[in-house]
Structures are given as structure tokens and as C-alpha cells.
Coordinates of C-alpha atoms in Angstrom, one line a residue:
M1 CA -56.6 5.8 115.5
D2 CA -58.5 8.8 117.0
G3 CA -56.1 11.4 115.6
K4 CA -53.1 9.6 117.0
T5 CA -50.0 8.9 114.9
Q6 CA -48.3 5.4 114.8
Q7 CA -44.7 4.6 113.9
L8 CA -42.9 1.3 113.4
V9 CA -39.5 1.2 115.1
K10 CA -37.4 -1.9 115.5
S11 CA -40.4 -4.2 115.3
E12 CA -42.4 -2.2 117.9
I13 CA -45.4 0.1 117.4
Y14 CA -45.2 3.5 119.0
Q15 CA -48.0 6.0 119.3
K16 CA -48.2 9.7 119.8
S17 CA -51.5 11.7 120.4
P18 CA -51.7 15.2 119.0
A19 CA -51.2 16.8 122.4
A20 CA -48.4 14.5 123.6
E21 CA -44.7 15.4 123.3
T22 CA -43.4 11.8 123.5
W23 CA -43.9 8.6 121.7
L24 CA -45.1 5.7 123.8
P25 CA -44.8 2.0 122.9
I26 CA -48.3 0.4 122.4
H27 CA -47.4 -3.0 121.1
T28 CA -44.0 -4.7 121.5
N29 CA -44.8 -8.4 121.0
F30 CA -43.6 -8.5 117.4
K31 CA -39.9 -8.3 118.2
K32 CA -38.9 -11.4 116.3
N33 CA -40.7 -10.3 113.1
T34 CA -40.0 -7.8 110.4
M35 CA -42.7 -5.2 110.4
R36 CA -43.2 -3.7 106.9
Y37 CA -46.5 -1.8 107.0
I38 CA -49.3 -0.5 109.2
F39 CA -52.6 0.6 107.8
E40 CA -55.9 1.8 109.3
T41 CA -59.2 1.4 107.4
A42 CA -62.0 3.9 107.4
D43 CA -63.8 2.0 110.1
G44 CA -60.8 1.9 112.4
T45 CA -59.6 -1.6 111.8
V46 CA -55.8 -1.7 111.9
F47 CA -53.6 -4.0 109.8
L48 CA -50.0 -4.8 110.4
G49 CA -47.9 -6.3 107.5
L50 CA -45.0 -8.4 108.7
G51 CA -42.4 -10.3 106.7
H52 CA -44.4 -13.5 107.1
G53 CA -48.1 -12.5 107.0
L54 CA -50.8 -10.0 107.9
Y55 CA -52.3 -9.3 111.3
K56 CA -55.6 -7.5 112.1
S57 CA -56.8 -5.6 115.1
T58 CA -60.3 -4.4 115.7
D59 CA -59.6 -2.8 119.1
K60 CA -57.0 -0.1 118.2
G61 CA -54.0 -2.4 118.5
E62 CA -54.8 -4.0 121.9
N63 CA -55.1 -7.5 120.3
W64 CA -53.9 -8.9 117.0
R65 CA -55.1 -11.9 114.9
K66 CA -53.2 -13.3 112.0
V67 CA -55.5 -13.2 108.9
K68 CA -53.0 -14.0 106.1
H69 CA -50.2 -16.6 106.5
D70 CA -48.4 -16.8 103.2
G71 CA -46.2 -14.0 102.2
G72 CA -45.4 -10.6 103.7
V73 CA -47.5 -7.4 103.1
I74 CA -45.7 -4.4 101.9
N75 CA -48.4 -1.9 101.0
M76 CA -52.2 -1.6 101.4
L77 CA -55.0 0.7 100.3
E78 CA -58.8 0.8 100.7
S79 CA -61.3 1.9 98.1
E80 CA -65.1 1.6 98.3
G81 CA -64.9 -1.2 100.9
V82 CA -62.3 -3.2 99.0
L83 CA -58.8 -3.7 100.5
V84 CA -55.9 -4.3 98.1
A85 CA -52.4 -5.2 99.3
T86 CA -49.1 -5.9 97.6
G87 CA -47.0 -8.6 99.1
T88 CA -43.9 -10.7 98.6
K89 CA -45.9 -13.1 96.5
G90 CA -48.0 -10.6 94.4
I91 CA -51.2 -8.6 94.8
M92 CA -54.2 -9.7 96.9
R93 CA -57.6 -8.3 97.8
S94 CA -60.3 -8.6 100.5
T95 CA -64.0 -7.7 100.2
D96 CA -64.9 -8.5 103.8
N97 CA -62.7 -6.0 105.8
G98 CA -59.7 -8.3 105.7
E99 CA -61.2 -11.5 107.1
H100 CA -60.4 -13.4 103.9
W101 CA -57.8 -12.6 101.2
Q102 CA -57.6 -13.7 97.6
W103 CA -54.5 -13.5 95.4
V104 CA -55.3 -11.5 92.3
I105 CA -51.8 -11.7 90.8
R106 CA -49.3 -14.3 92.0
E107 CA -46.0 -12.7 91.0
G108 CA -43.5 -10.8 93.0
G109 CA -45.2 -7.7 94.4
D110 CA -42.2 -6.1 96.1
G111 CA -41.8 -3.3 93.5
I112 CA -45.5 -2.6 92.9
A113 CA -46.7 0.8 93.9
M114 CA -50.4 1.6 94.5
Y115 CA -52.4 4.8 94.8
I116 CA -56.0 6.1 94.8
P117 CA -56.5 9.1 92.6
L118 CA -57.9 12.0 94.6
F119 CA -60.1 13.4 91.8

């Protein structure tokens, strides 16, 4: 998000720009939900994994839309335009920047780690 750093704290999103000394809340409407993960794609789309689904923002976190309703998202990565996420119900993927998700493996995904090799 333009060189800014985000942090999840008590179900709120805080942001700090490189020049700032303090963290400021940028989104606090998720108080009743368990935030598990925040991820920004190469094109600036931001995803927020909660205990009950996945939200997407295309305007740097100003507005959020729920794009996945079943199961929480725990981890996400992007490779060559494909998004892959682990969740409470398994592993899912999206080939359209997170608009639609397909379960690839429908087993508990809580303990699955993902990484992209750098070489």
C-alpha cells in the first residue's frame, strides 16, 4: 500500500507510512470478527482473511467486499496471476484476482504452510 506498513491489532487495521512515527487506525469495522491475515497483491488489491470468510478491497482499504463466505483464510500467496490461500476448510485458488474462489483440496488447512521459491 504505497510503502506503508499494516498491522492487525485486536480486529482493527493500523497503518504506518515510512516517515510517520505513530500507527493510525485505518479500518475498525471488523471488531466482532477474528482477523487472521492481510495480503496485498502486485496490483494493490488488498485481501483480509477473517475467521468466517475473505474480504477484498480495491481502494487501499477504504471499502471492503466479502468474496468468500465459507471458511476462514489463514495464509495467501500470489504467483503469476494466481492467488492461492489456505483456510480452515482446505486450500483454494483464484485466477481472476480474487473475484471467485475454487477449493482445490477440501481438508483442514490450518497447518499448511505455503511459500514461493525465490530462485
